[in-house]
Amino acid sequence: MADCIRVPLLLIFMCSLPLFHPSRADNNGLAKARPNAANPQNQPGGAGQAAMNVGAAERNLGAGASAQRKRSAGWKLSDEAVCRDDLTRLCSKESWNNNLELLVCLQDKKEDTEIAPDCNHLLWNYKYNLTTDPKLESVAVEVCRSTISEIKECAAEELGKGYLVSCLVDHRSNISDYQCNQYITKMATIVFSDYRLLCGFMDKCREDIDALRCGSISTGEKDIHSQGEVIACLEKGLVREAEEQPGAHPIKDECKKSIMRVAELSSDDFHLDRYLYFACREDRERFCANTLAGEGRVYKCLFNHKFEEAMSERCREALTTRQKLIAQDYKVSYSLAKACKSDLRKYRCSMDSGMPRAREARLSYLLLCLESAVHRGRVVSGECQGEMMDYRRMLMEDFSLSPEIVLHCRSEIEGHCSGLHRKGRTLHCLMRVGRGDMGAIDTNCQRALQNLIQEADPGADYRIDRALNEACESVIQTACKHIRNGDPMILSCLMEHLYTDKMVEDCEHRLLELQYFIARDWKLDPILFKKCQGDAARLCHTQGWNETSEMMPPGAIFSCLYRHAYRSVEQGRRFHDGNTETGSITWTLSRDCKVEVHRILHQRALDVKLDPELQRRCMTDLGKWCSEKTEAGQELECLQDHLEDLVSDCRNVVGNLTELESEDIQIEALLMRACEPVIQAYCHEVADNQIDSGDLMECLAQNKHQKEMNDKCSVGVTHFQLIQIKDFRFSYKFKTACKEDVLKLCPNIKKNFPCMLLRVDVVICLSTTVRNDTLQDAKEQRVSVKCRKQLRVEEVEMSEDIRLEPELYESCKQDISHLCQNVAFGNAQVIECLKENKRQLTQRCHQKIFKLQEVEMVDPELDYQLMRVCKHMIRRFCTESEGKNVLQCLKQNKNSEMMDPKCKQMITKRQITQNTDYRLNPVLRKACKADIPKFCQPILNKATADSELEGQVIACLKLKYADQRLSSDCEDQIRVILQESALDYRLDPQLQIYCTQEISRLCPEEAAAQEQTGQVEECLKLNLLKIKKEDCKKEVLNMLKESKADIFVDPVLHTACALDIKHHCAAIPPGRGRQMSCLMETLQDKRVRLQPECKKRLQDRIDMWSFAAKVAPAEGFSDLAMQVMTSPSKNYILTMIGASVALLFLMGLLCGRITKRVTQELKDR
């Protein structure tokens, strides 16, 4: 047995088994054969003579068959009567003259009682004697003479000890000589037909065979049912032990080695694995009839058909056992070991392969080692890569080939994935469990799945994953047909078409299941690894492809990469090595790596579970807030909506991701698809930029109401705008432009959470600073130019939707539901609705709307509706006007024939708003800054800060204008207001308040006119006597009084008398009643003829003023003076007043003289 231990291959052509003692007849037979083969070198004849020696050996080895026959010179197995029937029935006549061919024929056909017991007994004795005859070595020397000289290892073996044949078997793949190859192959076939013929096998595995009840090992007992079954039983026991199945028997190490060695030596020809051969005989004919035996080809063919419906269950079981042995030791696969032998040596993948079951012998280690070489750009032979591909696919097809999966995922398989064994379905089911779609998963099972995905590396070639390949075949053929079959970009292409019309449901599920695990190890995306391995090593201190580091686990490396991907040029630091002036290390990513990082981020945005960090930290919050959000992209939106409610870790992750989206919104692949029409029409230039920097989202927000905008895109853009208000950082351009200004000018802004500043608070802080500096005429603005520019964008964007101003929205929620429930958000429509219903608003909402209007009137560019409706008119009339003067410019051009009607209507609305309160008219407020407190202080004393004065201050100023007591600047502004309100009664809030009912009763047709040109005012003036409400009558009288001060205030009269003013009063400047007085004097001049219409209108006005004087007598000297100056009898009145004054003067002189005389007389006394 020492010799058997010396020969590790376990093929014992020259060994004798101590358990079996040849009979005397056997020994005599062997003695007879000895002279014929004692010195073969001295016998000439070459191969022919060698054949004679083989025949002589066969004659001796048949000695145990029959005492009479074994004495004959040329014993043949075909001559034995006990086997005649079996030979005739099973073997062709051509093989009857060759005992070895007959032996192979009979033992390949033997199954249970197929061969007669006596014949079976004869065959076993023949094989036994064949494998225990030491003279066979001399036969091998003759047959394999040239081969021995070619194989140095075999030529160096010492003859006579049985090592030569063992060496030849070990190198039989390199034997080119046909006869030698056939001889060695047939001998191996014979030996492997019965475990009892293997040298030392019984001694090493006796106890394990007994413990596992794998069959009888009694000396001399020749159980026909044990052929191959014992080894198969031991192999299954070995697998059960590796999987740590309950009740598994621990097999001794020596027996383990023997089992694995037997499996290895039977790896090239499936005939040598007797159990598998008999189990798969029919399946081989069914699936692999044209596959030549040898070099493991039949094994591979059967592996490829393992999950076919026609495959027998017994064969499938035997194949699975064989595959599990390959998983434990790659050398059990002849084709893999042969194809990758040089590559394994080249890349030092088998440094410790002396132990068959050492770590380096495992299939997983081989795959990882060689895959690492491939991913690093090393050259691995195509043949080896082909073999690796086959076995990676094998691992993905059958989860049971991974002992770790079987061991750690047992409960998950039983609970969720039973009955799905074929074609990788169980593995994908476990992946789905791992994603969290079917409940919780054990951490060890999750780790085992992750390891298996790395070993199989399906990211490099989707075809490795059969379940994915079959599910996505139609999608690949349509959406990804431009990509080469097997290219790693196929997976990226599939991800790009996720949730599109081209994607099918089954493919979608399989793809997300696989991507879940690929996303957790950056190395499993081969393109990312290829482009970023240098950056990862430089910036993230990564190890090799198949090595991990506790300091930088695989999942953290991608986070490291994307942090550097979005590091700006200013942030990208350089570290000088100190040795050279030029040596430096850049801390930003290379361009190619950054592109790949963007690609991965776009993919991860499709499903929250593809972001490992997000899922890990937000698992609780996802269940708490987002359990009902199951559609694509909804989970992340839900987390963003509940940002304030999330736990700290989750809030930080979601915040960082949202901040990243603000810089590159293209990460949101679903949103980009929905917005494709708008992007192509309005934003294609910024979309084509490699670096987004927030420009694309800004463009989408600006074009949110274009006709190309669809509901999905609009909702997505609005959602992101709503998220941006939660944190100043979520607006990338705003953050970049104003970060320093915020730190300097807004240090006291309240943070709702650490590091979270509400964007609206920042905007208010900065805009207030800008406004104060402007109003105070500061020499230098405290807010930087770039920040002011971006601040304007933020303010305009916030004005578009009331929801973007949280405080205003919260204050007016009740009013919106009551007054504007049918008004859609966006386009500032809800804000406009609240403005139109201002009188019905709750106090809190009313105050907020008033404040908003005050801001908009100071800066009309923030009036979203005005800027939207009058966009083209602003371009036409106001291109040279500053933003704050846009409304003033529009008002000046309001009556132009080229003015758009909708814009004109919007201007009128804003004029009505301005006239309700002087504070809403910044131009008037500035012009009348001194006049308002001087003349209207009682009104101011009654006013509140957040409510309108309903035109009272402006009405007060109008009266003073009529009295000609205002400053010139204020007078000019009031004149404009009077002119505007004279054309449209709606611009006079006091008139609207007090005369609404009278207008409806007396002037319904005039009020209903689409174009207001002063008809309503004229109607009220003509029907002054019919007005019942005193307050309304007073307002009409005030109108009459105001019209005396300036003819421009009376549009009807001014229109009628325009020619007469031009002819008779052209030299007289307007204002202070001068032109009106001119017309009155012209009317009284008999030499001048006025236009009939002018004369009629002017006479009507005189009558009205006369009536007004009666109804409303002068309240003071100023009123009296005005009435005199505008009276038709002005000259007469002035003459009489002059005469009276002269008379009084004379009387004064006279009385004064008398008084002086009396006083003198008194002095003289």
mmCIF file of C-alpha atoms in Angstrom, residues 764-1012:
data_model
loop_
_atom_site.group_PDB
_atom_site.id
_atom_site.type_symbol
_atom_site.label_atom_id
_atom_site.label_comp_id
_atom_site.label_asym_id
_atom_site.label_seq_id
_atom_site.Cartn_x
_atom_site.Cartn_y
_atom_site.Cartn_z
ATOM 1 C CA ILE A 764 -36.673 86.698 1.538
ATOM 2 C CA CYS A 765 -33.487 87.569 3.402
ATOM 3 C CA LEU A 766 -31.517 88.356 0.263
ATOM 4 C CA SER A 767 -34.334 90.107 -1.585
ATOM 5 C CA THR A 768 -35.051 92.264 1.470
ATOM 6 C CA THR A 769 -31.397 93.242 1.571
ATOM 7 C CA VAL A 770 -31.435 94.131 -2.126
ATOM 8 C CA ARG A 771 -34.664 96.113 -1.760
ATOM 9 C CA ASN A 772 -33.409 98.061 1.252
ATOM 10 C CA ASP A 773 -30.171 98.931 -0.492
ATOM 11 C CA THR A 774 -32.137 100.118 -3.515
ATOM 12 C CA LEU A 775 -34.612 102.231 -1.543
ATOM 13 C CA GLN A 776 -31.841 103.804 0.503
ATOM 14 C CA ASP A 777 -29.815 104.552 -2.621
ATOM 15 C CA ALA A 778 -26.830 102.720 -1.176
ATOM 16 C CA LYS A 779 -23.560 103.386 -2.961
ATOM 17 C CA GLU A 780 -22.829 99.688 -3.205
ATOM 18 C CA GLN A 781 -25.204 96.738 -3.095
ATOM 19 C CA ARG A 782 -24.353 94.276 -0.337
ATOM 20 C CA VAL A 783 -25.589 91.298 -2.376
ATOM 21 C CA SER A 784 -23.144 90.298 -5.092
ATOM 22 C CA VAL A 785 -24.021 90.726 -8.755
ATOM 23 C CA LYS A 786 -24.058 86.987 -9.529
ATOM 24 C CA CYS A 787 -26.272 86.342 -6.513
ATOM 25 C CA ARG A 788 -28.688 89.132 -7.457
ATOM 26 C CA LYS A 789 -28.981 87.665 -10.925
ATOM 27 C CA GLN A 790 -29.814 84.193 -9.640
ATOM 28 C CA LEU A 791 -32.011 85.631 -6.897
ATOM 29 C CA ARG A 792 -34.193 87.145 -9.576
ATOM 30 C CA VAL A 793 -34.592 83.718 -11.196
ATOM 31 C CA GLU A 794 -35.574 82.194 -7.860
ATOM 32 C CA GLU A 795 -38.087 84.945 -7.123
ATOM 33 C CA VAL A 796 -39.725 84.658 -10.530
ATOM 34 C CA GLU A 797 -39.876 80.879 -10.222
ATOM 35 C CA MET A 798 -41.516 81.125 -6.795
ATOM 36 C CA SER A 799 -44.135 83.529 -8.111
ATOM 37 C CA GLU A 800 -45.340 80.939 -10.636
ATOM 38 C CA ASP A 801 -46.995 78.636 -8.108
ATOM 39 C CA ILE A 802 -48.403 79.545 -4.710
ATOM 40 C CA ARG A 803 -47.150 76.227 -3.351
ATOM 41 C CA LEU A 804 -43.582 77.439 -3.872
ATOM 42 C CA GLU A 805 -44.210 80.025 -1.153
ATOM 43 C CA PRO A 806 -45.088 77.834 1.845
ATOM 44 C CA GLU A 807 -46.091 80.630 4.207
ATOM 45 C CA LEU A 808 -48.494 82.171 1.718
ATOM 46 C CA TYR A 809 -49.865 78.762 0.777
ATOM 47 C CA GLU A 810 -50.499 77.752 4.375
ATOM 48 C CA SER A 811 -52.172 81.068 5.131
ATOM 49 C CA CYS A 812 -54.533 80.785 2.164
ATOM 50 C CA LYS A 813 -55.278 77.045 2.066
ATOM 51 C CA GLN A 814 -58.787 77.527 3.410
ATOM 52 C CA ASP A 815 -59.527 80.347 0.982
ATOM 53 C CA ILE A 816 -58.180 78.333 -1.952
ATOM 54 C CA SER A 817 -60.463 75.403 -1.173
ATOM 55 C CA HIS A 818 -63.413 77.764 -0.762
ATOM 56 C CA LEU A 819 -62.906 80.300 -3.557
ATOM 57 C CA CYS A 820 -60.489 78.678 -6.031
ATOM 58 C CA GLN A 821 -61.177 74.967 -5.784
ATOM 59 C CA ASN A 822 -61.502 74.590 -9.566
ATOM 60 C CA VAL A 823 -58.392 76.616 -10.393
ATOM 61 C CA ALA A 824 -55.269 74.666 -11.335
ATOM 62 C CA PHE A 825 -51.944 75.359 -9.666
ATOM 63 C CA GLY A 826 -49.209 76.831 -11.806
ATOM 64 C CA ASN A 827 -49.080 79.884 -14.034
ATOM 65 C CA ALA A 828 -49.883 81.862 -10.874
ATOM 66 C CA GLN A 829 -53.558 81.107 -11.513
ATOM 67 C CA VAL A 830 -54.398 80.433 -7.872
ATOM 68 C CA ILE A 831 -52.666 83.638 -6.781
ATOM 69 C CA GLU A 832 -54.622 85.552 -9.418
ATOM 70 C CA CYS A 833 -57.845 83.970 -8.219
ATOM 71 C CA LEU A 834 -57.121 85.079 -4.653
ATOM 72 C CA LYS A 835 -56.385 88.617 -5.855
ATOM 73 C CA GLU A 836 -59.682 88.795 -7.707
ATOM 74 C CA ASN A 837 -61.553 87.622 -4.612
ATOM 75 C CA LYS A 838 -59.567 89.748 -2.238
ATOM 76 C CA ARG A 839 -62.575 91.213 -0.479
ATOM 77 C CA GLN A 840 -63.768 87.718 0.518
ATOM 78 C CA LEU A 841 -60.464 86.433 1.872
ATOM 79 C CA THR A 842 -59.821 85.599 5.488
ATOM 80 C CA GLN A 843 -57.846 88.234 7.330
ATOM 81 C CA ARG A 844 -54.604 86.245 7.433
ATOM 82 C CA CYS A 845 -54.707 85.408 3.733
ATOM 83 C CA HIS A 846 -55.754 88.953 2.853
ATOM 84 C CA GLN A 847 -52.713 90.327 4.662
ATOM 85 C CA LYS A 848 -50.362 87.957 2.810
ATOM 86 C CA ILE A 849 -51.870 88.771 -0.575
ATOM 87 C CA PHE A 850 -51.577 92.498 0.136
ATOM 88 C CA LYS A 851 -47.895 92.058 1.028
ATOM 89 C CA LEU A 852 -47.381 90.031 -2.142
ATOM 90 C CA GLN A 853 -49.015 92.714 -4.278
ATOM 91 C CA GLU A 854 -46.903 95.395 -2.622
ATOM 92 C CA VAL A 855 -43.755 93.490 -3.611
ATOM 93 C CA GLU A 856 -45.015 92.858 -7.146
ATOM 94 C CA MET A 857 -45.848 96.519 -7.712
ATOM 95 C CA VAL A 858 -42.375 97.551 -6.635
ATOM 96 C CA ASP A 859 -40.885 94.885 -8.895
ATOM 97 C CA PRO A 860 -43.348 93.986 -11.703
ATOM 98 C CA GLU A 861 -41.034 91.238 -12.996
ATOM 99 C CA LEU A 862 -42.198 89.176 -10.022
ATOM 100 C CA ASP A 863 -45.791 89.473 -11.233
ATOM 101 C CA TYR A 864 -45.860 86.165 -13.081
ATOM 102 C CA GLN A 865 -49.264 86.618 -14.716
ATOM 103 C CA LEU A 866 -48.461 90.124 -15.921
ATOM 104 C CA MET A 867 -45.115 89.052 -17.367
ATOM 105 C CA ARG A 868 -46.640 85.978 -18.988
ATOM 106 C CA VAL A 869 -49.696 87.626 -20.523
ATOM 107 C CA CYS A 870 -47.825 90.755 -21.654
ATOM 108 C CA LYS A 871 -44.631 89.009 -22.679
ATOM 109 C CA HIS A 872 -44.819 90.050 -26.321
ATOM 110 C CA MET A 873 -46.070 93.567 -25.539
ATOM 111 C CA ILE A 874 -43.141 94.103 -23.221
ATOM 112 C CA ARG A 875 -40.819 93.131 -26.066
ATOM 113 C CA ARG A 876 -42.654 95.513 -28.372
ATOM 114 C CA PHE A 877 -42.993 98.601 -26.157
ATOM 115 C CA CYS A 878 -40.682 98.228 -23.183
ATOM 116 C CA THR A 879 -37.390 96.761 -24.363
ATOM 117 C CA GLU A 880 -35.493 99.789 -23.056
ATOM 118 C CA SER A 881 -37.316 99.975 -19.737
ATOM 119 C CA GLU A 882 -35.832 98.663 -16.524
ATOM 120 C CA GLY A 883 -37.597 95.753 -14.855
ATOM 121 C CA LYS A 884 -39.097 97.928 -12.127
ATOM 122 C CA ASN A 885 -40.608 100.278 -14.743
ATOM 123 C CA VAL A 886 -42.252 97.600 -16.886
ATOM 124 C CA LEU A 887 -45.767 98.193 -15.567
ATOM 125 C CA GLN A 888 -45.385 101.954 -15.923
ATOM 126 C CA CYS A 889 -44.315 101.459 -19.527
ATOM 127 C CA LEU A 890 -47.263 99.166 -20.243
ATOM 128 C CA LYS A 891 -49.682 101.666 -18.724
ATOM 129 C CA GLN A 892 -48.351 104.396 -20.969
ATOM 130 C CA ASN A 893 -48.914 102.216 -24.039
ATOM 131 C CA LYS A 894 -52.154 100.696 -22.866
ATOM 132 C CA ASN A 895 -54.337 102.505 -25.402
ATOM 133 C CA SER A 896 -52.080 101.885 -28.347
ATOM 134 C CA GLU A 897 -53.741 100.270 -31.349
ATOM 135 C CA MET A 898 -51.010 97.620 -31.299
ATOM 136 C CA MET A 899 -51.689 96.636 -27.701
ATOM 137 C CA ASP A 900 -52.830 93.056 -27.228
ATOM 138 C CA PRO A 901 -56.369 92.944 -25.705
ATOM 139 C CA LYS A 902 -55.427 90.329 -23.109
ATOM 140 C CA CYS A 903 -52.444 92.345 -22.021
ATOM 141 C CA LYS A 904 -54.585 95.494 -21.896
ATOM 142 C CA GLN A 905 -57.056 93.703 -19.673
ATOM 143 C CA MET A 906 -54.219 92.566 -17.373
ATOM 144 C CA ILE A 907 -52.836 96.128 -17.194
ATOM 145 C CA THR A 908 -56.288 97.380 -16.194
ATOM 146 C CA LYS A 909 -56.426 94.814 -13.404
ATOM 147 C CA ARG A 910 -53.109 96.022 -12.068
ATOM 148 C CA GLN A 911 -54.246 99.653 -12.303
ATOM 149 C CA ILE A 912 -57.370 98.820 -10.312
ATOM 150 C CA THR A 913 -55.155 97.172 -7.695
ATOM 151 C CA GLN A 914 -52.803 100.155 -7.542
ATOM 152 C CA ASN A 915 -55.638 102.649 -7.073
ATOM 153 C CA THR A 916 -56.972 100.776 -4.053
ATOM 154 C CA ASP A 917 -53.972 101.874 -2.005
ATOM 155 C CA TYR A 918 -51.229 104.397 -2.623
ATOM 156 C CA ARG A 919 -48.741 101.889 -1.137
ATOM 157 C CA LEU A 920 -49.331 99.677 -4.165
ATOM 158 C CA ASN A 921 -48.257 102.482 -6.485
ATOM 159 C CA PRO A 922 -44.540 103.026 -5.800
ATOM 160 C CA VAL A 923 -44.281 105.926 -8.291
ATOM 161 C CA LEU A 924 -47.170 107.800 -6.645
ATOM 162 C CA ARG A 925 -45.855 106.984 -3.192
ATOM 163 C CA LYS A 926 -42.492 108.498 -3.999
ATOM 164 C CA ALA A 927 -43.924 111.563 -5.771
ATOM 165 C CA CYS A 928 -46.411 112.348 -2.993
ATOM 166 C CA LYS A 929 -44.200 111.441 -0.074
ATOM 167 C CA ALA A 930 -44.637 114.920 1.473
ATOM 168 C CA ASP A 931 -48.230 115.587 0.340
ATOM 169 C CA ILE A 932 -49.811 112.436 1.790
ATOM 170 C CA PRO A 933 -48.991 113.084 5.454
ATOM 171 C CA LYS A 934 -49.679 116.788 4.949
ATOM 172 C CA PHE A 935 -53.199 116.486 3.587
ATOM 173 C CA CYS A 936 -54.352 112.933 4.411
ATOM 174 C CA GLN A 937 -53.000 112.236 7.891
ATOM 175 C CA PRO A 938 -56.445 111.449 9.417
ATOM 176 C CA ILE A 939 -56.844 108.650 6.926
ATOM 177 C CA LEU A 940 -53.377 107.285 7.676
ATOM 178 C CA ASN A 941 -54.128 107.281 11.378
ATOM 179 C CA LYS A 942 -57.023 104.876 10.819
ATOM 180 C CA ALA A 943 -55.103 102.574 8.468
ATOM 181 C CA THR A 944 -53.568 99.183 9.296
ATOM 182 C CA ALA A 945 -50.312 97.933 7.895
ATOM 183 C CA ASP A 946 -51.696 94.931 6.016
ATOM 184 C CA SER A 947 -54.994 96.088 4.560
ATOM 185 C CA GLU A 948 -55.977 98.396 1.724
ATOM 186 C CA LEU A 949 -57.199 101.921 2.250
ATOM 187 C CA GLU A 950 -59.723 101.380 -0.530
ATOM 188 C CA GLY A 951 -58.566 104.434 -2.450
ATOM 189 C CA GLN A 952 -59.145 106.902 0.386
ATOM 190 C CA VAL A 953 -55.683 108.450 0.230
ATOM 191 C CA ILE A 954 -55.847 108.793 -3.538
ATOM 192 C CA ALA A 955 -59.344 110.305 -3.237
ATOM 193 C CA CYS A 956 -57.959 112.771 -0.710
ATOM 194 C CA LEU A 957 -55.146 113.708 -3.086
ATOM 195 C CA LYS A 958 -57.642 114.134 -5.931
ATOM 196 C CA LEU A 959 -59.540 116.735 -3.951
ATOM 197 C CA LYS A 960 -56.351 118.604 -3.181
ATOM 198 C CA TYR A 961 -55.475 118.405 -6.848
ATOM 199 C CA ALA A 962 -58.758 120.149 -7.614
ATOM 200 C CA ASP A 963 -57.786 122.762 -5.034
ATOM 201 C CA GLN A 964 -54.415 123.085 -6.755
ATOM 202 C CA ARG A 965 -52.553 122.557 -3.514
ATOM 203 C CA LEU A 966 -50.338 119.577 -4.419
ATOM 204 C CA SER A 967 -46.652 119.636 -5.197
ATOM 205 C CA SER A 968 -45.821 119.488 -8.881
ATOM 206 C CA ASP A 969 -44.575 115.876 -8.817
ATOM 207 C CA CYS A 970 -47.573 114.684 -6.892
ATOM 208 C CA GLU A 971 -49.894 116.732 -9.105
ATOM 209 C CA ASP A 972 -48.498 115.060 -12.199
ATOM 210 C CA GLN A 973 -49.154 111.595 -10.800
ATOM 211 C CA ILE A 974 -52.650 112.443 -9.619
ATOM 212 C CA ARG A 975 -53.419 113.907 -13.029
ATOM 213 C CA VAL A 976 -52.465 110.605 -14.617
ATOM 214 C CA ILE A 977 -54.673 108.713 -12.182
ATOM 215 C CA LEU A 978 -57.568 111.054 -12.849
ATOM 216 C CA GLN A 979 -57.164 110.682 -16.570
ATOM 217 C CA GLU A 980 -57.063 106.905 -16.325
ATOM 218 C CA SER A 981 -60.015 106.611 -13.930
ATOM 219 C CA ALA A 982 -62.058 109.055 -16.044
ATOM 220 C CA LEU A 983 -61.870 106.557 -18.893
ATOM 221 C CA ASP A 984 -62.642 103.522 -16.740
ATOM 222 C CA TYR A 985 -64.803 103.817 -13.656
ATOM 223 C CA ARG A 986 -63.308 100.595 -12.285
ATOM 224 C CA LEU A 987 -60.071 102.453 -11.606
ATOM 225 C CA ASP A 988 -61.842 104.577 -8.996
ATOM 226 C CA PRO A 989 -62.295 102.319 -5.959
ATOM 227 C CA GLN A 990 -64.392 104.855 -4.057
ATOM 228 C CA LEU A 991 -66.780 105.168 -6.974
ATOM 229 C CA GLN A 992 -67.031 101.401 -7.201
ATOM 230 C CA ILE A 993 -67.727 101.046 -3.510
ATOM 231 C CA TYR A 994 -70.488 103.618 -3.327
ATOM 232 C CA CYS A 995 -72.022 103.535 -6.814
ATOM 233 C CA THR A 996 -72.154 99.863 -7.760
ATOM 234 C CA GLN A 997 -75.928 99.664 -7.336
ATOM 235 C CA GLU A 998 -76.548 102.986 -9.055
ATOM 236 C CA ILE A 999 -74.416 101.975 -11.998
ATOM 237 C CA SER A 1000 -76.355 98.746 -12.346
ATOM 238 C CA ARG A 1001 -79.635 100.654 -12.183
ATOM 239 C CA LEU A 1002 -78.854 103.732 -14.265
ATOM 240 C CA CYS A 1003 -75.999 102.675 -16.586
ATOM 241 C CA PRO A 1004 -76.148 98.909 -17.221
ATOM 242 C CA GLU A 1005 -75.373 99.117 -20.929
ATOM 243 C CA GLU A 1006 -72.426 101.438 -20.441
ATOM 244 C CA ALA A 1007 -71.001 99.230 -17.673
ATOM 245 C CA ALA A 1008 -71.337 96.118 -19.864
ATOM 246 C CA ALA A 1009 -69.313 97.646 -22.686
ATOM 247 C CA GLN A 1010 -66.136 95.696 -23.362
ATOM 248 C CA GLU A 1011 -64.125 98.867 -23.951
ATOM 249 C CA GLN A 1012 -64.442 101.512 -21.283
#
